[in-house]
PDB file of C-alpha atoms and ligand atoms in Angstrom:
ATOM      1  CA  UNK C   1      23.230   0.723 -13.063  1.00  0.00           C
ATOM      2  CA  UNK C   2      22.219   3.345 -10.430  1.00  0.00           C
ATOM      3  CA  UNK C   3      21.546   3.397  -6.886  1.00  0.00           C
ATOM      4  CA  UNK C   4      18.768   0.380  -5.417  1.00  0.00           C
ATOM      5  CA  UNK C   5      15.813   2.129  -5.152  1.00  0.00           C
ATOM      6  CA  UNK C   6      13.165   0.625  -3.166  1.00  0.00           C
ATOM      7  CA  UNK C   7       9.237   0.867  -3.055  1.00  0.00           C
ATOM      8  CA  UNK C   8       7.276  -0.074  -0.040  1.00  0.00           C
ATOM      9  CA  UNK C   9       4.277  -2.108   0.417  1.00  0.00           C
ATOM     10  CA  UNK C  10       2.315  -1.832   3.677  1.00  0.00           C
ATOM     11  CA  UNK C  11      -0.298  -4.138   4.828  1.00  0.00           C
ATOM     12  CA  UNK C  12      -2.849  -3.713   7.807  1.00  0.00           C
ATOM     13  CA  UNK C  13      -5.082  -5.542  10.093  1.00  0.00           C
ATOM     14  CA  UNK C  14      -6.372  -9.230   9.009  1.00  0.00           C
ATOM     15  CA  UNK C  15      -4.671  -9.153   5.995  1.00  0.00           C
ATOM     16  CA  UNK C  16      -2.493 -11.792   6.872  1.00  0.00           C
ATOM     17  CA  UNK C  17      -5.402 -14.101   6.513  1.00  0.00           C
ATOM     18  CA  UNK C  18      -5.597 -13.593   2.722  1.00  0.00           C
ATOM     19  CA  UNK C  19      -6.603 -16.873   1.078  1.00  0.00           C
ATOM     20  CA  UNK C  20      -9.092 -17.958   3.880  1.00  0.00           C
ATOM     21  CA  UNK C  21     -10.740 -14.945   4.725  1.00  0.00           C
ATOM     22  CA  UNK C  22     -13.824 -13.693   3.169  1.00  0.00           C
ATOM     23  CA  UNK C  23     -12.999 -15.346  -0.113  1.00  0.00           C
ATOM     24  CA  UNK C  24     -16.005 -14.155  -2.228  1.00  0.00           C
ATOM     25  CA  UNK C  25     -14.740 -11.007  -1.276  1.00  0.00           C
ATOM     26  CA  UNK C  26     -11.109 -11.083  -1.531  1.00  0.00           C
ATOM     27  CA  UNK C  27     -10.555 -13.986  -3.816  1.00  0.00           C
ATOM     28  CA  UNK C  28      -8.059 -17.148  -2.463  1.00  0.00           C
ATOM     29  CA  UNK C  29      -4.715 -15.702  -3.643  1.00  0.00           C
ATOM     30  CA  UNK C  30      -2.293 -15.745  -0.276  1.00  0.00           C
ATOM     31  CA  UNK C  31      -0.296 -12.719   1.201  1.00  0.00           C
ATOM     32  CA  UNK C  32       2.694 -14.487   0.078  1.00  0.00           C
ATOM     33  CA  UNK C  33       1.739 -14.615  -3.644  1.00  0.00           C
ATOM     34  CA  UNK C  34       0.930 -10.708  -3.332  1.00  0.00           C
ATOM     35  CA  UNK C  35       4.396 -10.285  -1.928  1.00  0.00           C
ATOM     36  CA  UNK C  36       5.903 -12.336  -5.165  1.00  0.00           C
ATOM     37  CA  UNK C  37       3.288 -10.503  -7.350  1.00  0.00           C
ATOM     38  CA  UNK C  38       4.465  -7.269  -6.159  1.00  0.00           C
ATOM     39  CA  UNK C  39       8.241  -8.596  -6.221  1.00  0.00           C
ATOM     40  CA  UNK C  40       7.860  -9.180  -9.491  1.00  0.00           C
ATOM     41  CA  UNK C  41       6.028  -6.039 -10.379  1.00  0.00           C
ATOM     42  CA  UNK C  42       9.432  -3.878  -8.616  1.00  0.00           C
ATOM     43  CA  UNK C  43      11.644  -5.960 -10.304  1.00  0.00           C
ATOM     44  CA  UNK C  44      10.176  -5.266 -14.075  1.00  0.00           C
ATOM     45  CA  UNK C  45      10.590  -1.110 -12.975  1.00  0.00           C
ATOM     46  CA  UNK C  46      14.615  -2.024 -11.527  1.00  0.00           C
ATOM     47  CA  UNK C  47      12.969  -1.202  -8.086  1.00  0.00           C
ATOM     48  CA  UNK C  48      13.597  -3.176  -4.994  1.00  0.00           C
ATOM     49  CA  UNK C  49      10.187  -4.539  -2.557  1.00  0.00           C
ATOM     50  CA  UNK C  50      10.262  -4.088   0.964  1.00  0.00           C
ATOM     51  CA  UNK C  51       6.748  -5.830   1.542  1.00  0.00           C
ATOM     52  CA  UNK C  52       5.190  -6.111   5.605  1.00  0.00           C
ATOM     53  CA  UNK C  53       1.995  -6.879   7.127  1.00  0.00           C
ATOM     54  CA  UNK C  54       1.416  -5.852  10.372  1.00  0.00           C
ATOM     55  CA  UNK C  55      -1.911  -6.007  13.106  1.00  0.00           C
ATOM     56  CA  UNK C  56      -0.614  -2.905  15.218  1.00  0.00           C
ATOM     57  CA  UNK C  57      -1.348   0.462  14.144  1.00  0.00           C
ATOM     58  CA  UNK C  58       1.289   1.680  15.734  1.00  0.00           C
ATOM     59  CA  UNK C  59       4.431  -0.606  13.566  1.00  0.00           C
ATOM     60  CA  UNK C  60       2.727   1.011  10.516  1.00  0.00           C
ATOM     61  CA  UNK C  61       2.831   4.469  11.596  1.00  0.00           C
ATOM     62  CA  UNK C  62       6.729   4.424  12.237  1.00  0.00           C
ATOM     63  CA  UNK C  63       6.948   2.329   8.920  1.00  0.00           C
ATOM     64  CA  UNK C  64       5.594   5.116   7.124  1.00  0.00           C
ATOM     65  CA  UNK C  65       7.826   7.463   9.113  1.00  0.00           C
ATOM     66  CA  UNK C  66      10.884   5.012   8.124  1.00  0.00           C
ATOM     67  CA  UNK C  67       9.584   5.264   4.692  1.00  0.00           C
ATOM     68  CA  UNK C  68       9.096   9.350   4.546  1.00  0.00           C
ATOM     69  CA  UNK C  69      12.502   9.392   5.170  1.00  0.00           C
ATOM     70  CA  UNK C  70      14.497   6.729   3.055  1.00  0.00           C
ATOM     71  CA  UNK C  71      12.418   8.467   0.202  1.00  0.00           C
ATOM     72  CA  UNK C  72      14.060  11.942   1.387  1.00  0.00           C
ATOM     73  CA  UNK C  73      17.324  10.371   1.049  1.00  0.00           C
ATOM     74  CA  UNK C  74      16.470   9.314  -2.545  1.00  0.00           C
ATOM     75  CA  UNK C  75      16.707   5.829  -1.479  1.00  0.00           C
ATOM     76  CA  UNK C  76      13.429   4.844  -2.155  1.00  0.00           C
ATOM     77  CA  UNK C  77      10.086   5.828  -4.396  1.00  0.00           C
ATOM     78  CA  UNK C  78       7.517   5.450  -2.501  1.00  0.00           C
ATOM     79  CA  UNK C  79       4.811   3.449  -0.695  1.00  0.00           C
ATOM     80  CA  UNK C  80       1.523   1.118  -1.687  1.00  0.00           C
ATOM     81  CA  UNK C  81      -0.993   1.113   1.271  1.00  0.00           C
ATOM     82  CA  UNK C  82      -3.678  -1.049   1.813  1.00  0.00           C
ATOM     83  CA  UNK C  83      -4.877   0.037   5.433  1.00  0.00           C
ATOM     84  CA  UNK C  84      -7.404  -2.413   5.521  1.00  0.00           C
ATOM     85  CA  UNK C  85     -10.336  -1.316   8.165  1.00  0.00           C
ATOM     86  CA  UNK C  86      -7.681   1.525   9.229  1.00  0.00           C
ATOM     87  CA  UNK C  87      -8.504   2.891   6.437  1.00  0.00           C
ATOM     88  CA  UNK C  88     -11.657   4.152   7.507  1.00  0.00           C
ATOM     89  CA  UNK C  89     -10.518   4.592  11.251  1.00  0.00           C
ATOM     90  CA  UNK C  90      -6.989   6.127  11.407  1.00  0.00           C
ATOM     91  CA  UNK C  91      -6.485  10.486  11.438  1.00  0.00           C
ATOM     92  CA  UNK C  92      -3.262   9.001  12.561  1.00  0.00           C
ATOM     93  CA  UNK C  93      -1.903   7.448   9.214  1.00  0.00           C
ATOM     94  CA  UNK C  94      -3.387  10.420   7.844  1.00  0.00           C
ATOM     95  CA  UNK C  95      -1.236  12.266  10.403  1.00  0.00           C
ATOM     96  CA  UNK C  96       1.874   9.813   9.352  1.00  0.00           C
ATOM     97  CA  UNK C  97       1.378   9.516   5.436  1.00  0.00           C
ATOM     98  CA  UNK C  98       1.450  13.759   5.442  1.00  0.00           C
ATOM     99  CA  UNK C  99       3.599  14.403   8.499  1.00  0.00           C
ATOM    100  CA  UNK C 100       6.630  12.076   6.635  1.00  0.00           C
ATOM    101  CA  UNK C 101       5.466  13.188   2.972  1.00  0.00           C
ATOM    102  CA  UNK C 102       5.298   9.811   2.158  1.00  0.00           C
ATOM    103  CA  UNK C 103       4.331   9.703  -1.265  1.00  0.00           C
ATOM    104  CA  UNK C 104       1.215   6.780  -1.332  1.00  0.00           C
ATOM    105  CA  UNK C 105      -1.061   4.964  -3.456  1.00  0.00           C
ATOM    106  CA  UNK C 106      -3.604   3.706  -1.349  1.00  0.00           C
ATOM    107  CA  UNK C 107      -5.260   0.357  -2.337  1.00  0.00           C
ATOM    108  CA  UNK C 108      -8.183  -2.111  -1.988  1.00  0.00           C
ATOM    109  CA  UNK C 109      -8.725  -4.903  -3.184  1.00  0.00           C
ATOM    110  CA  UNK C 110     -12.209  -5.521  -3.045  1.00  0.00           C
ATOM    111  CA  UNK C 111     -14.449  -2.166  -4.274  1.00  0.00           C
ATOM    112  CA  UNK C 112     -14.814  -0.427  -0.943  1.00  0.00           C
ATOM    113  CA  UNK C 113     -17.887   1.640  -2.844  1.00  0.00           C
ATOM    114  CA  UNK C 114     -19.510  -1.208  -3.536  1.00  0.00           C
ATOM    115  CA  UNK C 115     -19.720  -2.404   0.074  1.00  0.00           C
ATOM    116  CA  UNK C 116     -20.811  -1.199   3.372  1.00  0.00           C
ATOM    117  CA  UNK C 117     -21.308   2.841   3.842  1.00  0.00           C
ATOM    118  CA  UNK C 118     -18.712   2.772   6.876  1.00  0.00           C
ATOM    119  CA  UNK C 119     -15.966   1.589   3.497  1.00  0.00           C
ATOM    120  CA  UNK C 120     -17.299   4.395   1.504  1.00  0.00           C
ATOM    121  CA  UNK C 121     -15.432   6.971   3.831  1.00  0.00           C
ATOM    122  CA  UNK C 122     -10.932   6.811   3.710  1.00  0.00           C
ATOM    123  CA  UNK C 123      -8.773   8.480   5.943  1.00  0.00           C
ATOM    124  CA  UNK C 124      -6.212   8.192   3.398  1.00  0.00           C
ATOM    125  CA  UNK C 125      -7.381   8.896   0.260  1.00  0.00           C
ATOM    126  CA  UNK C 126      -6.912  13.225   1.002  1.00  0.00           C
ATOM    127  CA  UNK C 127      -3.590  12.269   1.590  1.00  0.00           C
ATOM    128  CA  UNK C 128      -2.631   9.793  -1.456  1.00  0.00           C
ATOM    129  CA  UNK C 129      -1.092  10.243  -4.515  1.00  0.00           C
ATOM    130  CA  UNK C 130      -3.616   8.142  -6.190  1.00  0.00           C
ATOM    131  CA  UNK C 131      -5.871   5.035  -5.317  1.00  0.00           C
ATOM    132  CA  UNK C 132      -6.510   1.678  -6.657  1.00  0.00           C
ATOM    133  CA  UNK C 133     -10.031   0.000  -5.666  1.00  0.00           C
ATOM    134  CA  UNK C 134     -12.004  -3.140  -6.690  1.00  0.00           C
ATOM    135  CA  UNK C 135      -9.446  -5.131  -8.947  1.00  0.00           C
ATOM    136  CA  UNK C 136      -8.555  -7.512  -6.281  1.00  0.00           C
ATOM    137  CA  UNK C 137      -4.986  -8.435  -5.670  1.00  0.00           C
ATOM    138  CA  UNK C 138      -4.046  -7.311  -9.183  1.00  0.00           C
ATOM    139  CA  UNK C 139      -4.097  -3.451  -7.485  1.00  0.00           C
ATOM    140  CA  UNK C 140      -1.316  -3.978  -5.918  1.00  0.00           C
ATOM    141  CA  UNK C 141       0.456  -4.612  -9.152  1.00  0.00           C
ATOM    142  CA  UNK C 142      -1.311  -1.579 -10.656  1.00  0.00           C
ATOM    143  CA  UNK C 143      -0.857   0.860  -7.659  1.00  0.00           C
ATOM    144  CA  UNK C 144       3.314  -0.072  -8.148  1.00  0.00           C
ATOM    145  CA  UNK C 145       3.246   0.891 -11.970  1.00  0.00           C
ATOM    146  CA  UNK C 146       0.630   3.601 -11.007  1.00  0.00           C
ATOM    147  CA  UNK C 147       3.601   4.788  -8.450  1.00  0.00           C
ATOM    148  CA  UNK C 148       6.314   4.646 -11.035  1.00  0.00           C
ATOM    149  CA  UNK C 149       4.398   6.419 -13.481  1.00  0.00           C
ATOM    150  CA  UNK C 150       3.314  10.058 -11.616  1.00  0.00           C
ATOM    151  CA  UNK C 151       6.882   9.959  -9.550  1.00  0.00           C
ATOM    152  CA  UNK C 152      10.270   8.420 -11.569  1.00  0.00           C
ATOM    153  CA  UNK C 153      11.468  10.792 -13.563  1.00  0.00           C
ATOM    154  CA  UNK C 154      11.592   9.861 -17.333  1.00  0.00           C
ATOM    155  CA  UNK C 155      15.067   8.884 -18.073  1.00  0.00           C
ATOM    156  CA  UNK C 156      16.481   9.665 -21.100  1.00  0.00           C
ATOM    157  CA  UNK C 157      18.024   6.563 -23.193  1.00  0.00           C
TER     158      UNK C 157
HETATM  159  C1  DQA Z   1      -9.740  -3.777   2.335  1.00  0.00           C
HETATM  160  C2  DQA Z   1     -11.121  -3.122   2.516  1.00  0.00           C
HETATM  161  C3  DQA Z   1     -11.346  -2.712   3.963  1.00  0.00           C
HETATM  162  O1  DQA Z   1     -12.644  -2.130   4.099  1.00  0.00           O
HETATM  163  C4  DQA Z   1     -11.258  -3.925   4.865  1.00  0.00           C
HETATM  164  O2  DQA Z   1     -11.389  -3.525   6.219  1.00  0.00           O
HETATM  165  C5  DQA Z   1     -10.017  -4.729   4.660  1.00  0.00           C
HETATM  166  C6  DQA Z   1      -9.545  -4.940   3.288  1.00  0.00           C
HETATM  167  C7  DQA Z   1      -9.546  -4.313   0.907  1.00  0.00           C
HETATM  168  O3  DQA Z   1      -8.394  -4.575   0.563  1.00  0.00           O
HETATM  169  O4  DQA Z   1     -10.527  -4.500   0.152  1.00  0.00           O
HETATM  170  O5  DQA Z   1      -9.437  -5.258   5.608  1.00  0.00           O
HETATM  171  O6  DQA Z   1      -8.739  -2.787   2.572  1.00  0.00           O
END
């Protein structure tokens, strides 16, 4: 077996309140079930989860910093984002996710399109590796095998 490598998901504003908030929009499945979907999803690709949630812009910016570099190190793949209303605010995880070349899928669960034209715009998207939207809390599953895919390197049997 090789070296733990780990893959990051980050989680903004209100989404701590998964479950009970705005469930006809972002179903009834908790933050802690995403954290064991997502577990599980790292485990099938031998990767290990470091999974947060934070309400201060701030704690994510340095967490994508952290992240830029553990991936420089090789000790890690990469990151799933789901900014929530950062997303449409924040030049500075723009700044963060490009300054650290963090590689990122950004995701949504609910189809950001679909919704209100201040969702339409991301700060984040120029600066992703690729971007999950609208399959509720499955994306997060999707956006770590989505990850996997475009950056491990095929290993050879
Ligand atoms: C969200 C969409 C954002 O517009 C919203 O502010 C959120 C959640 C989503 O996962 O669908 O907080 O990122």
């Amino acid at each position: 077996m090789g070296p733990v490598t780990t893959v990051y998901v980050f989680n903004g504003p209100n989404l701590n309140l998964l479950g009970t908030r705005k469930p006809e929009v972002y179903g009834t499945a908790t933050l802690a079930s995403v954290e064991e979907l997502c577990r599980a999803t790292a485990a099938g690709h031998d990767l290990e989860l470091d999974f947060r949630q934070t309400n201060h812009e701030g704690d994510l910016v340095e967490a994508i910093h952290e992240a830029g570099a553990a991936v420089k190190r090789g000790e890690a793949l990469g990151a799933v984002i789901n900014a929530g209303a950062w997303t449409h605010t924040s030049l500075a995880l723009h700044d963060a996710i490009e300054g650290a070349e963090l590689p990122v899928v950004e995701v949504h669960i609910s189809n950001v399109h679909a919704r209100e034209a201040v969702r339409h715009h991301s700060y984040l998207s120029p600066v992703a590796a690729g971007i999950v939207v609208g399959f509720g809390v499955d994306g997060y599953a999707l956006a770590i095998d989505g990850l996997v895919r475009k950056l491990r390197p095929v290993r050879s049997a």
